[in-house]
Amino acid sequence: MEMIGYILLPAFVAGIIQGVSGFGAGVVMMMFLPLQLSVVQSAGVSSAICMILCAAMVYRYRHTINFKKIIGPAVLYLFVSSVSILFAKMIDQNIMKIILGIFLIVLSLYFLFFSKNDIEPKGIVALLCIIISGACDGLFGIGGPLMVIYFLSKTKGKEEYLGTIQCFFLINVIYSTAFRVINGILTVDLFGGIGLGMVGILLGLWIANKIVDKLDANLIRKLTYVVIGLCGLSNVITTLL
């Protein structure tokens, strides 16, 4: 019953938000999971749950995946992510909650005021996108925002973009999940919750597909960004008090 409250329901909400706004379900879950789990475990659980979404998208767009554009970024991303996971494991989890709170606030401000799809990262900027994303993924299980900008600039057309970026994330989430299991971050007692979360996120996505035409996706997206910022602020305040 306890898992229903801190894994199933957040995953369900994340699935609805993902389906309505196209926004990352992992960010939504990371607003709630650290209330019951450590930040390190929350990142692992969130990433593992999102694996089912990535796999579904990869299957749907399997014929448009550009593997040549995945290999190089994936090697660097996975290396940085691995180092970040080990780093996060050694940090006091109260400090990690404060860092997560600040990260959510910055993420909220980024999406509200600075996110642009017409940015084309090149050279050192492209490398920084990959490095920062890998670090954020390792620390918080949230590596999507800058990689979206990266792959939008490297792919041609919606189908190639979706197939390529989702394949990239599927490779990462499989690796990072295995890495966290090997390093004792994801333990057997969490597997049931992960399975429950997968059911919840798929159910939320299914419901979203039924109601998406009746909702204002842009309004939902902006409200979600605001809530992320408020949750980040609350995380910092409650941890410090």
Short mmCIF file of N, CA and C in Angstrom, two decimals, residues 42-169:
data_model
loop_
_atom_site.label_atom_id
_atom_site.label_comp_id
_atom_site.label_asym_id
_atom_site.label_seq_id
_atom_site.Cartn_x
_atom_site.Cartn_y
_atom_site.Cartn_z
N SER A 42 15.81 7.72 -5.79
CA SER A 42 14.72 8.30 -6.57
C SER A 42 15.09 8.44 -8.03
N ALA A 43 16.32 8.90 -8.30
CA ALA A 43 16.79 9.05 -9.67
C ALA A 43 16.80 7.71 -10.39
N GLY A 44 17.23 6.67 -9.68
CA GLY A 44 17.26 5.33 -10.27
C GLY A 44 15.88 4.79 -10.55
N VAL A 45 14.98 4.95 -9.59
CA VAL A 45 13.60 4.47 -9.75
C VAL A 45 12.91 5.21 -10.89
N SER A 46 13.07 6.52 -10.92
CA SER A 46 12.44 7.33 -11.97
C SER A 46 12.94 6.93 -13.35
N SER A 47 14.24 6.77 -13.50
CA SER A 47 14.82 6.39 -14.79
C SER A 47 14.33 5.01 -15.23
N ALA A 48 14.30 4.08 -14.29
CA ALA A 48 13.86 2.72 -14.62
C ALA A 48 12.39 2.70 -15.05
N ILE A 49 11.55 3.48 -14.38
CA ILE A 49 10.14 3.54 -14.74
C ILE A 49 9.97 4.11 -16.15
N CYS A 50 10.76 5.14 -16.47
CA CYS A 50 10.66 5.78 -17.78
C CYS A 50 11.16 4.89 -18.91
N MET A 51 11.84 3.79 -18.56
CA MET A 51 12.34 2.87 -19.57
C MET A 51 11.22 2.37 -20.48
N ILE A 52 10.04 2.15 -19.89
CA ILE A 52 8.92 1.61 -20.66
C ILE A 52 8.45 2.62 -21.71
N LEU A 53 8.49 3.91 -21.38
CA LEU A 53 8.10 4.94 -22.35
C LEU A 53 9.11 5.01 -23.49
N CYS A 54 10.40 4.97 -23.15
CA CYS A 54 11.44 5.02 -24.17
C CYS A 54 11.33 3.81 -25.11
N ALA A 55 11.11 2.64 -24.52
CA ALA A 55 11.02 1.42 -25.33
C ALA A 55 9.84 1.49 -26.30
N ALA A 56 8.71 2.00 -25.82
CA ALA A 56 7.53 2.13 -26.68
C ALA A 56 7.78 3.09 -27.84
N MET A 57 8.45 4.21 -27.54
CA MET A 57 8.75 5.20 -28.58
C MET A 57 9.77 4.67 -29.57
N VAL A 58 10.77 3.94 -29.09
CA VAL A 58 11.78 3.37 -29.98
C VAL A 58 11.13 2.36 -30.93
N TYR A 59 10.22 1.56 -30.41
CA TYR A 59 9.54 0.59 -31.28
C TYR A 59 8.70 1.31 -32.34
N ARG A 60 8.04 2.36 -31.94
CA ARG A 60 7.18 3.09 -32.87
C ARG A 60 7.99 3.75 -33.99
N TYR A 61 9.15 4.30 -33.65
CA TYR A 61 9.95 5.04 -34.64
C TYR A 61 11.23 4.29 -35.00
N ARG A 62 11.21 2.96 -34.89
CA ARG A 62 12.41 2.15 -35.09
C ARG A 62 13.01 2.30 -36.49
N HIS A 63 12.20 2.60 -37.48
CA HIS A 63 12.70 2.69 -38.85
C HIS A 63 13.37 4.03 -39.15
N THR A 64 13.26 4.98 -38.24
CA THR A 64 13.82 6.32 -38.50
C THR A 64 15.02 6.64 -37.60
N ILE A 65 15.49 5.67 -36.82
CA ILE A 65 16.61 5.90 -35.90
C ILE A 65 17.91 6.08 -36.69
N ASN A 66 18.65 7.12 -36.38
CA ASN A 66 19.95 7.37 -36.99
C ASN A 66 21.03 6.99 -35.97
N PHE A 67 21.50 5.75 -36.05
CA PHE A 67 22.44 5.24 -35.05
C PHE A 67 23.78 5.96 -35.09
N LYS A 68 24.17 6.46 -36.26
CA LYS A 68 25.46 7.15 -36.37
C LYS A 68 25.50 8.40 -35.49
N LYS A 69 24.35 9.01 -35.25
CA LYS A 69 24.30 10.23 -34.46
C LYS A 69 24.13 9.95 -32.96
N ILE A 70 24.08 8.68 -32.60
CA ILE A 70 23.89 8.28 -31.21
C ILE A 70 25.20 7.89 -30.54
N ILE A 71 26.06 7.16 -31.28
CA ILE A 71 27.22 6.49 -30.68
C ILE A 71 28.14 7.44 -29.94
N GLY A 72 28.61 8.49 -30.62
CA GLY A 72 29.54 9.43 -29.99
C GLY A 72 28.98 10.09 -28.74
N PRO A 73 27.81 10.75 -28.84
CA PRO A 73 27.22 11.37 -27.66
C PRO A 73 26.95 10.38 -26.53
N ALA A 74 26.54 9.15 -26.89
CA ALA A 74 26.21 8.15 -25.86
C ALA A 74 27.42 7.77 -25.03
N VAL A 75 28.58 7.61 -25.68
CA VAL A 75 29.80 7.24 -24.95
C VAL A 75 30.15 8.30 -23.91
N LEU A 76 30.17 9.56 -24.33
CA LEU A 76 30.49 10.66 -23.41
C LEU A 76 29.43 10.80 -22.32
N TYR A 77 28.17 10.73 -22.71
CA TYR A 77 27.04 10.88 -21.78
C TYR A 77 27.08 9.80 -20.71
N LEU A 78 27.31 8.55 -21.11
CA LEU A 78 27.31 7.44 -20.16
C LEU A 78 28.50 7.53 -19.21
N PHE A 79 29.64 7.98 -19.71
CA PHE A 79 30.81 8.14 -18.84
C PHE A 79 30.53 9.19 -17.76
N VAL A 80 30.04 10.36 -18.17
CA VAL A 80 29.75 11.44 -17.22
C VAL A 80 28.66 11.02 -16.25
N SER A 81 27.64 10.34 -16.77
CA SER A 81 26.54 9.87 -15.93
C SER A 81 27.04 8.89 -14.87
N SER A 82 27.93 7.97 -15.25
CA SER A 82 28.47 6.98 -14.32
C SER A 82 29.23 7.65 -13.18
N VAL A 83 30.08 8.60 -13.54
CA VAL A 83 30.86 9.34 -12.53
C VAL A 83 29.91 10.09 -11.59
N SER A 84 28.87 10.69 -12.16
CA SER A 84 27.91 11.47 -11.36
C SER A 84 27.12 10.58 -10.42
N ILE A 85 26.76 9.38 -10.86
CA ILE A 85 26.04 8.44 -10.00
C ILE A 85 26.88 8.08 -8.78
N LEU A 86 28.15 7.77 -9.02
CA LEU A 86 29.04 7.42 -7.91
C LEU A 86 29.27 8.60 -6.99
N PHE A 87 29.36 9.80 -7.57
CA PHE A 87 29.54 11.02 -6.79
C PHE A 87 28.33 11.27 -5.90
N ALA A 88 27.13 11.13 -6.49
CA ALA A 88 25.89 11.37 -5.74
C ALA A 88 25.74 10.38 -4.58
N LYS A 89 26.22 9.17 -4.79
CA LYS A 89 26.11 8.14 -3.76
C LYS A 89 26.92 8.50 -2.52
N MET A 90 27.99 9.28 -2.69
CA MET A 90 28.87 9.62 -1.57
C MET A 90 28.44 10.88 -0.82
N ILE A 91 27.53 11.67 -1.41
CA ILE A 91 27.13 12.93 -0.80
C ILE A 91 26.01 12.71 0.21
N ASP A 92 26.01 13.48 1.29
CA ASP A 92 24.93 13.47 2.27
C ASP A 92 23.61 13.74 1.55
N GLN A 93 22.60 12.91 1.80
CA GLN A 93 21.36 13.01 1.03
C GLN A 93 20.54 14.26 1.36
N ASN A 94 20.73 14.85 2.51
CA ASN A 94 20.08 16.14 2.79
C ASN A 94 20.65 17.23 1.89
N ILE A 95 21.96 17.17 1.68
CA ILE A 95 22.58 18.12 0.76
C ILE A 95 22.09 17.87 -0.66
N MET A 96 21.93 16.58 -1.01
CA MET A 96 21.43 16.24 -2.35
C MET A 96 20.01 16.76 -2.55
N LYS A 97 19.20 16.75 -1.50
CA LYS A 97 17.84 17.27 -1.63
C LYS A 97 17.84 18.78 -1.87
N ILE A 98 18.76 19.47 -1.23
CA ILE A 98 18.88 20.91 -1.46
C ILE A 98 19.34 21.18 -2.89
N ILE A 99 20.33 20.41 -3.34
CA ILE A 99 20.82 20.55 -4.71
C ILE A 99 19.71 20.25 -5.71
N LEU A 100 18.93 19.19 -5.43
CA LEU A 100 17.80 18.84 -6.29
C LEU A 100 16.80 19.98 -6.34
N GLY A 101 16.50 20.57 -5.17
CA GLY A 101 15.55 21.68 -5.12
C GLY A 101 16.01 22.85 -5.97
N ILE A 102 17.29 23.20 -5.84
CA ILE A 102 17.83 24.30 -6.65
C ILE A 102 17.78 23.93 -8.14
N PHE A 103 18.09 22.68 -8.45
CA PHE A 103 18.06 22.22 -9.83
C PHE A 103 16.65 22.34 -10.42
N LEU A 104 15.63 21.96 -9.63
CA LEU A 104 14.25 22.05 -10.11
C LEU A 104 13.84 23.51 -10.35
N ILE A 105 14.30 24.40 -9.48
CA ILE A 105 14.00 25.83 -9.66
C ILE A 105 14.63 26.35 -10.95
N VAL A 106 15.90 26.01 -11.15
CA VAL A 106 16.61 26.43 -12.37
C VAL A 106 15.94 25.84 -13.60
N LEU A 107 15.54 24.56 -13.51
CA LEU A 107 14.87 23.90 -14.62
C LEU A 107 13.55 24.58 -14.95
N SER A 108 12.82 24.96 -13.92
CA SER A 108 11.54 25.65 -14.11
C SER A 108 11.75 26.98 -14.83
N LEU A 109 12.72 27.76 -14.38
CA LEU A 109 13.02 29.06 -15.00
C LEU A 109 13.49 28.88 -16.43
N TYR A 110 14.29 27.83 -16.66
CA TYR A 110 14.79 27.56 -18.01
C TYR A 110 13.63 27.30 -18.97
N PHE A 111 12.72 26.43 -18.56
CA PHE A 111 11.59 26.09 -19.44
C PHE A 111 10.63 27.27 -19.63
N LEU A 112 10.46 28.06 -18.59
CA LEU A 112 9.52 29.18 -18.68
C LEU A 112 10.04 30.33 -19.53
N PHE A 113 11.34 30.59 -19.46
CA PHE A 113 11.85 31.82 -20.07
C PHE A 113 12.97 31.65 -21.10
N PHE A 114 13.68 30.53 -21.07
CA PHE A 114 14.88 30.46 -21.91
C PHE A 114 14.88 29.32 -22.92
N SER A 115 13.95 28.37 -22.82
CA SER A 115 13.96 27.22 -23.71
C SER A 115 13.59 27.62 -25.12
N LYS A 116 14.47 27.33 -26.07
CA LYS A 116 14.23 27.63 -27.48
C LYS A 116 14.60 26.41 -28.32
N ASN A 117 13.76 26.06 -29.27
CA ASN A 117 14.03 24.92 -30.12
C ASN A 117 14.87 25.27 -31.34
N ASP A 118 15.15 26.57 -31.56
CA ASP A 118 15.89 26.95 -32.75
C ASP A 118 17.38 27.16 -32.47
N ILE A 119 17.83 26.80 -31.26
CA ILE A 119 19.25 26.90 -30.92
C ILE A 119 19.98 25.72 -31.56
N GLU A 120 21.13 25.99 -32.16
CA GLU A 120 21.92 24.93 -32.80
C GLU A 120 23.30 24.85 -32.15
N PRO A 121 23.46 23.98 -31.14
CA PRO A 121 24.74 23.89 -30.46
C PRO A 121 25.83 23.28 -31.35
N LYS A 122 27.01 23.89 -31.37
CA LYS A 122 28.12 23.39 -32.16
C LYS A 122 29.39 23.40 -31.31
N GLY A 123 30.35 22.55 -31.70
CA GLY A 123 31.65 22.53 -31.06
C GLY A 123 31.58 22.33 -29.56
N ILE A 124 32.21 23.22 -28.81
CA ILE A 124 32.29 23.10 -27.36
C ILE A 124 30.92 23.20 -26.71
N VAL A 125 30.01 23.96 -27.32
CA VAL A 125 28.65 24.10 -26.77
C VAL A 125 27.93 22.76 -26.85
N ALA A 126 28.09 22.06 -27.97
CA ALA A 126 27.47 20.74 -28.11
C ALA A 126 28.03 19.76 -27.08
N LEU A 127 29.35 19.82 -26.86
CA LEU A 127 29.97 18.95 -25.85
C LEU A 127 29.44 19.27 -24.46
N LEU A 128 29.29 20.56 -24.17
CA LEU A 128 28.76 20.97 -22.87
C LEU A 128 27.33 20.49 -22.67
N CYS A 129 26.53 20.51 -23.74
CA CYS A 129 25.15 19.99 -23.66
C CYS A 129 25.16 18.54 -23.21
N ILE A 130 26.06 17.75 -23.80
CA ILE A 130 26.14 16.32 -23.47
C ILE A 130 26.67 16.12 -22.05
N ILE A 131 27.72 16.85 -21.69
CA ILE A 131 28.34 16.69 -20.37
C ILE A 131 27.38 17.11 -19.26
N ILE A 132 26.75 18.26 -19.40
CA ILE A 132 25.82 18.74 -18.38
C ILE A 132 24.62 17.80 -18.27
N SER A 133 24.12 17.32 -19.41
CA SER A 133 22.99 16.40 -19.39
C SER A 133 23.35 15.09 -18.71
N GLY A 134 24.54 14.57 -19.02
CA GLY A 134 24.99 13.33 -18.38
C GLY A 134 25.12 13.49 -16.88
N ALA A 135 25.65 14.65 -16.45
CA ALA A 135 25.79 14.92 -15.02
C ALA A 135 24.43 15.01 -14.33
N CYS A 136 23.49 15.72 -14.95
CA CYS A 136 22.15 15.86 -14.37
C CYS A 136 21.43 14.52 -14.32
N ASP A 137 21.67 13.69 -15.34
CA ASP A 137 21.04 12.37 -15.35
C ASP A 137 21.59 11.51 -14.22
N GLY A 138 22.91 11.53 -14.05
CA GLY A 138 23.51 10.74 -12.98
C GLY A 138 23.08 11.19 -11.60
N LEU A 139 22.97 12.50 -11.41
CA LEU A 139 22.62 13.05 -10.10
C LEU A 139 21.13 12.93 -9.81
N PHE A 140 20.28 13.24 -10.82
CA PHE A 140 18.84 13.38 -10.58
C PHE A 140 17.96 12.54 -11.50
N GLY A 141 18.55 11.80 -12.43
CA GLY A 141 17.74 11.04 -13.38
C GLY A 141 17.03 11.93 -14.38
N ILE A 142 17.52 13.17 -14.57
CA ILE A 142 16.89 14.12 -15.49
C ILE A 142 17.96 14.64 -16.45
N GLY A 143 18.05 14.05 -17.61
CA GLY A 143 19.08 14.46 -18.56
C GLY A 143 18.52 14.96 -19.88
N GLY A 144 17.21 15.16 -19.94
CA GLY A 144 16.56 15.42 -21.21
C GLY A 144 16.68 16.80 -21.82
N PRO A 145 16.49 17.88 -21.04
CA PRO A 145 16.32 19.21 -21.65
C PRO A 145 17.37 19.62 -22.66
N LEU A 146 18.65 19.56 -22.31
CA LEU A 146 19.69 19.99 -23.23
C LEU A 146 19.91 18.99 -24.36
N MET A 147 19.63 17.70 -24.11
CA MET A 147 19.76 16.71 -25.18
C MET A 147 18.67 16.89 -26.23
N VAL A 148 17.52 17.42 -25.81
CA VAL A 148 16.47 17.76 -26.78
C VAL A 148 17.00 18.80 -27.76
N ILE A 149 17.63 19.85 -27.22
CA ILE A 149 18.20 20.90 -28.07
C ILE A 149 19.27 20.32 -28.97
N TYR A 150 20.12 19.44 -28.41
CA TYR A 150 21.21 18.84 -29.17
C TYR A 150 20.68 18.04 -30.36
N PHE A 151 19.75 17.12 -30.09
CA PHE A 151 19.27 16.24 -31.16
C PHE A 151 18.35 16.94 -32.15
N LEU A 152 17.65 17.98 -31.71
CA LEU A 152 16.85 18.76 -32.65
C LEU A 152 17.73 19.38 -33.73
N SER A 153 18.94 19.76 -33.33
CA SER A 153 19.86 20.40 -34.28
C SER A 153 20.63 19.40 -35.13
N LYS A 154 20.64 18.12 -34.72
CA LYS A 154 21.45 17.12 -35.42
C LYS A 154 20.62 16.19 -36.30
N THR A 155 19.31 16.25 -36.19
CA THR A 155 18.46 15.36 -36.96
C THR A 155 17.59 16.13 -37.94
N LYS A 156 17.06 15.40 -38.92
CA LYS A 156 16.23 16.02 -39.95
C LYS A 156 14.82 15.44 -39.86
N GLY A 157 13.86 16.28 -39.52
CA GLY A 157 12.47 15.84 -39.47
C GLY A 157 12.08 15.28 -38.11
N LYS A 158 10.79 15.33 -37.83
CA LYS A 158 10.25 14.91 -36.55
C LYS A 158 10.49 13.44 -36.28
N GLU A 159 10.29 12.59 -37.29
CA GLU A 159 10.41 11.15 -37.07
C GLU A 159 11.84 10.73 -36.75
N GLU A 160 12.81 11.28 -37.49
CA GLU A 160 14.21 10.94 -37.20
C GLU A 160 14.61 11.45 -35.82
N TYR A 161 14.14 12.63 -35.48
CA TYR A 161 14.45 13.19 -34.15
C TYR A 161 13.90 12.30 -33.05
N LEU A 162 12.62 11.94 -33.14
CA LEU A 162 11.98 11.14 -32.09
C LEU A 162 12.61 9.76 -31.98
N GLY A 163 12.85 9.11 -33.12
CA GLY A 163 13.45 7.78 -33.08
C GLY A 163 14.86 7.81 -32.51
N THR A 164 15.65 8.81 -32.92
CA THR A 164 17.05 8.89 -32.52
C THR A 164 17.19 9.25 -31.04
N ILE A 165 16.47 10.26 -30.58
CA ILE A 165 16.62 10.68 -29.18
C ILE A 165 16.06 9.64 -28.22
N GLN A 166 14.97 8.99 -28.60
CA GLN A 166 14.40 7.97 -27.70
C GLN A 166 15.29 6.74 -27.64
N CYS A 167 15.94 6.39 -28.75
CA CYS A 167 16.89 5.28 -28.74
C CYS A 167 18.09 5.64 -27.87
N PHE A 168 18.54 6.88 -27.97
CA PHE A 168 19.64 7.37 -27.13
C PHE A 168 19.28 7.23 -25.65
N PHE A 169 18.09 7.67 -25.28
CA PHE A 169 17.67 7.60 -23.89
C PHE A 169 17.43 6.16 -23.43
#
